[in-house]
XYZ file of C-alpha atoms in Angstrom:
278
model
C -23.198 7.839 -38.886
C -19.548 8.397 -37.939
C -20.538 9.005 -34.312
C -22.489 5.746 -34.200
C -19.529 3.827 -35.586
C -17.228 5.475 -33.051
C -19.646 4.580 -30.228
C -19.765 0.949 -31.364
C -15.993 0.762 -31.548
C -15.674 2.312 -28.085
C -18.195 -0.148 -26.633
C -16.449 -3.067 -28.309
C -13.081 -1.988 -26.909
C -14.643 -1.535 -23.473
C -16.098 -5.048 -23.534
C -12.814 -6.599 -24.671
C -10.958 -4.851 -21.840
C -13.625 -5.957 -19.373
C -13.334 -9.610 -20.449
C -9.557 -9.429 -20.256
C -9.774 -7.962 -16.747
C -11.998 -10.832 -15.639
C -9.448 -13.386 -16.833
C -6.533 -11.499 -15.280
C -8.232 -11.122 -11.890
C -9.456 -14.720 -11.649
C -6.352 -15.908 -9.787
C -6.707 -13.037 -7.290
C -10.250 -13.801 -6.186
C -10.559 -14.347 -2.405
C -11.048 -17.859 -1.069
C -14.561 -18.666 0.137
C -16.114 -21.163 2.500
C -18.389 -23.824 1.039
C -21.456 -21.898 2.230
C -20.320 -18.606 0.740
C -19.408 -20.311 -2.528
C -22.997 -21.600 -2.639
C -24.256 -17.997 -2.397
C -22.080 -17.015 -5.370
C -23.166 -20.006 -7.450
C -26.835 -19.336 -6.710
C -26.442 -15.718 -7.782
C -24.907 -16.893 -11.058
C -27.672 -19.388 -11.801
C -30.744 -17.742 -10.225
C -29.957 -14.031 -10.072
C -30.866 -13.857 -6.376
C -30.180 -15.603 -3.073
C -32.453 -15.393 -0.025
C -31.070 -15.656 3.498
C -31.353 -13.845 6.848
C -29.221 -11.656 9.068
C -29.100 -14.495 11.592
C -27.794 -16.966 9.003
C -25.229 -14.494 7.651
C -23.935 -14.071 11.202
C -22.063 -10.776 10.720
C -20.880 -9.571 14.131
C -21.775 -5.908 13.594
C -25.424 -6.656 12.731
C -26.920 -5.496 16.087
C -25.256 -2.059 15.833
C -26.253 -1.733 12.194
C -29.890 -2.553 12.939
C -30.035 -0.227 15.926
C -28.790 2.637 13.779
C -31.143 1.754 10.908
C -34.245 1.619 13.089
C -33.288 4.919 14.720
C -33.181 6.556 11.286
C -36.427 4.865 10.256
C -38.211 6.430 13.231
C -36.740 9.816 12.301
C -37.975 9.740 8.724
C -40.227 12.724 8.161
C -43.951 12.069 7.814
C -45.099 12.107 4.203
C -48.484 13.480 3.166
C -49.150 11.438 0.021
C -52.615 10.013 0.645
C -54.168 11.981 -2.214
C -51.483 11.111 -4.780
C -52.160 8.611 -7.547
C -48.498 7.513 -7.535
C -46.806 7.450 -4.147
C -43.067 7.622 -4.655
C -40.788 5.890 -2.130
C -39.210 7.925 0.644
C -35.426 7.468 0.547
C -32.683 8.449 2.990
C -28.997 7.977 2.183
C -27.275 6.383 5.206
C -23.831 5.855 3.681
C -22.156 8.318 6.069
C -23.317 6.508 9.202
C -20.422 4.295 10.356
C -22.582 1.517 11.858
C -24.393 1.179 8.527
C -21.378 1.575 6.245
C -19.133 -0.771 8.243
C -21.699 -3.567 8.026
C -21.861 -3.221 4.254
C -18.070 -3.101 4.024
C -17.620 -6.315 6.006
C -14.749 -8.245 4.432
C -16.628 -11.526 4.191
C -19.484 -9.810 2.364
C -17.050 -8.030 0.042
C -15.307 -11.363 -0.691
C -18.608 -12.985 -1.663
C -19.495 -10.096 -3.949
C -16.005 -9.970 -5.503
C -16.241 -13.648 -6.387
C -19.586 -13.008 -8.043
C -18.527 -9.882 -9.930
C -15.139 -11.353 -10.823
C -13.377 -8.023 -10.229
C -12.526 -5.693 -7.317
C -15.629 -4.280 -5.649
C -16.889 -0.711 -5.355
C -19.255 -0.352 -2.382
C -21.245 2.745 -3.314
C -23.485 3.213 -0.320
C -26.756 2.516 1.438
C -30.345 3.686 1.025
C -33.016 3.412 3.687
C -36.207 3.130 1.693
C -39.851 3.253 2.703
C -42.266 2.150 -0.024
C -45.928 3.127 0.178
C -49.168 1.468 -0.913
C -49.977 1.890 -4.607
C -52.802 0.577 -6.736
C -50.978 0.291 -10.070
C -47.488 -0.343 -11.414
C -45.043 2.496 -12.067
C -41.371 3.176 -11.382
C -39.657 0.264 -9.638
C -43.013 -1.542 -9.396
C -42.556 -2.239 -13.106
C -40.390 -5.166 -14.192
C -36.938 -3.794 -15.037
C -33.177 -4.276 -14.960
C -30.783 -1.792 -13.362
C -28.120 -0.137 -15.505
C -25.158 0.801 -13.320
C -22.845 -1.996 -14.442
C -22.563 -5.239 -16.422
C -23.068 -7.100 -13.155
C -23.909 -5.622 -9.772
C -25.191 -6.663 -6.362
C -27.817 -5.195 -4.085
C -28.166 -6.530 -0.557
C -31.728 -5.806 0.571
C -32.616 -6.133 4.262
C -36.279 -6.074 5.292
C -36.814 -3.932 8.391
C -40.382 -5.129 8.877
C -42.137 -8.424 8.261
C -42.899 -8.567 4.534
C -45.911 -10.510 3.327
C -47.716 -10.226 -0.013
C -49.538 -7.096 1.205
C -46.199 -5.329 1.801
C -44.971 -5.809 -1.772
C -41.985 -8.171 -1.520
C -39.099 -8.179 -3.979
C -39.907 -10.448 -6.916
C -37.661 -11.743 -9.691
C -37.549 -14.215 -12.558
C -34.777 -16.857 -12.544
C -31.972 -16.173 -14.997
C -32.501 -19.454 -16.839
C -35.818 -18.091 -18.117
C -34.592 -14.674 -19.253
C -30.962 -15.202 -20.303
C -29.543 -15.968 -23.727
C -29.820 -18.345 -25.553
C -33.346 -18.804 -24.139
C -35.628 -17.203 -26.770
C -37.543 -15.474 -23.974
C -34.481 -13.293 -23.440
C -34.986 -11.646 -26.816
C -38.675 -11.064 -26.147
C -38.025 -9.570 -22.698
C -35.227 -7.319 -23.943
C -37.387 -6.139 -26.831
C -40.194 -5.226 -24.425
C -37.742 -3.350 -22.204
C -36.363 -1.531 -25.253
C -39.894 -0.549 -26.305
C -40.451 0.953 -22.846
C -37.285 3.028 -23.108
C -35.904 0.732 -20.396
C -38.330 2.296 -17.906
C -39.971 -1.064 -17.208
C -42.858 -3.308 -18.234
C -45.981 -4.361 -16.361
C -47.283 -7.771 -15.315
C -49.576 -8.024 -18.330
C -46.594 -7.656 -20.685
C -44.426 -10.174 -18.829
C -46.945 -12.969 -18.255
C -47.322 -14.028 -21.929
C -43.528 -14.457 -22.051
C -42.860 -15.886 -18.572
C -45.867 -17.480 -16.827
C -46.695 -16.113 -13.398
C -46.062 -19.538 -11.881
C -42.336 -19.046 -12.612
C -42.043 -15.682 -10.856
C -40.145 -15.856 -7.571
C -41.640 -13.764 -4.772
C -39.428 -13.119 -1.737
C -41.545 -12.512 1.380
C -40.018 -12.959 4.813
C -39.832 -11.716 8.398
C -37.876 -8.651 9.454
C -34.191 -9.470 9.016
C -34.719 -11.315 5.727
C -31.830 -10.611 3.343
C -32.205 -10.658 -0.444
C -28.839 -10.709 -2.247
C -29.602 -10.015 -5.905
C -28.076 -8.893 -9.155
C -30.634 -6.333 -10.348
C -28.699 -5.866 -13.600
C -29.040 -9.438 -14.868
C -32.266 -10.503 -13.138
C -35.600 -9.118 -14.315
C -37.206 -7.901 -11.094
C -39.578 -5.474 -9.413
C -41.323 -4.596 -6.185
C -44.897 -5.867 -6.188
C -48.090 -3.879 -5.661
C -48.608 -3.312 -1.941
C -51.433 -2.274 0.348
C -49.169 -1.637 3.355
C -45.803 0.112 3.782
C -42.504 -1.732 3.424
C -39.199 -0.501 4.871
C -35.828 -1.868 3.835
C -32.119 -1.128 3.532
C -30.419 -1.304 0.139
C -26.616 -1.818 0.045
C -25.216 -1.297 -3.478
C -22.091 -2.804 -5.077
C -20.545 -2.789 -8.558
C -17.162 -3.496 -10.042
C -14.528 -0.809 -9.498
C -14.989 1.227 -11.626
C -18.533 0.499 -12.851
C -19.558 0.776 -16.476
C -21.793 3.782 -15.728
C -20.401 5.617 -12.687
C -22.753 8.556 -13.225
C -25.655 6.343 -12.110
C -23.932 5.437 -8.834
C -23.544 8.897 -7.279
C -27.089 8.765 -5.851
C -25.915 6.343 -3.179
C -23.631 8.896 -1.506
C -24.402 12.394 -2.857
C -27.232 14.792 -1.925
C -29.864 13.339 -4.265
C -31.789 12.136 -1.210
C -31.987 13.323 2.387
C -28.972 12.491 4.524
C -28.870 12.357 8.319
C -25.839 13.974 9.911
C -23.161 11.673 11.263
C -23.937 12.997 14.746
C -27.396 11.415 14.478
C -25.897 7.933 14.354
C -25.873 5.300 17.084
C -23.769 7.301 19.524
C -25.871 10.480 19.438
């Protein structure tokens, strides 16, 4: 009982300090162009913004893509045809300068800082290959990430993504945020699952399928999303999908222990010598 009270007091103090930090940092937020301000506003109202590498126009994009595709080709073959649940294959590319420098682009950081409201921690980059699966499990279930109060993932499709490739899908914040009563129902379902995720059949009675936002697109499509606030998942696929995931939180995040996977040895890491100049 005492421990629970202490935990509640700690969490309350943490939230008060967080809110105070937001107010204090407001005057220090970087200035944005009209277009970049639109990205921030869409993130705040929708939970996701869809664009393309061409429209973002970051100068280092060609080098970043060249390095990413080189690592994609080098991913080891996976023998998972007989498995009922085919887990994604993940490489951590944070140490590769062409990849990291793209994600640390100042314009991108400025956009994310304006959304988060606080200085940004860029944790790293995953190259992820997702395989065909016949049923929902893991990140195929509807879920919310837990690293921070707000966070941003920049997802770049490395192949054309149609329905058969399992595009990113989310539900607009207006349908799942308080005071909308659906927010309580969704959060209760997530709590019942142990925050592991819920399937389509559990979501559809709360949010009709017609309101779900699927994000297909050609190679080079960019999904900028807040996976903490937006209920989201990867959809069932019959063909592989490959993508880069750049991950950002406030500095420091609420749960830093969940962020180490983006730079530590949890997943395979190519050596720096295997980057663009090798």
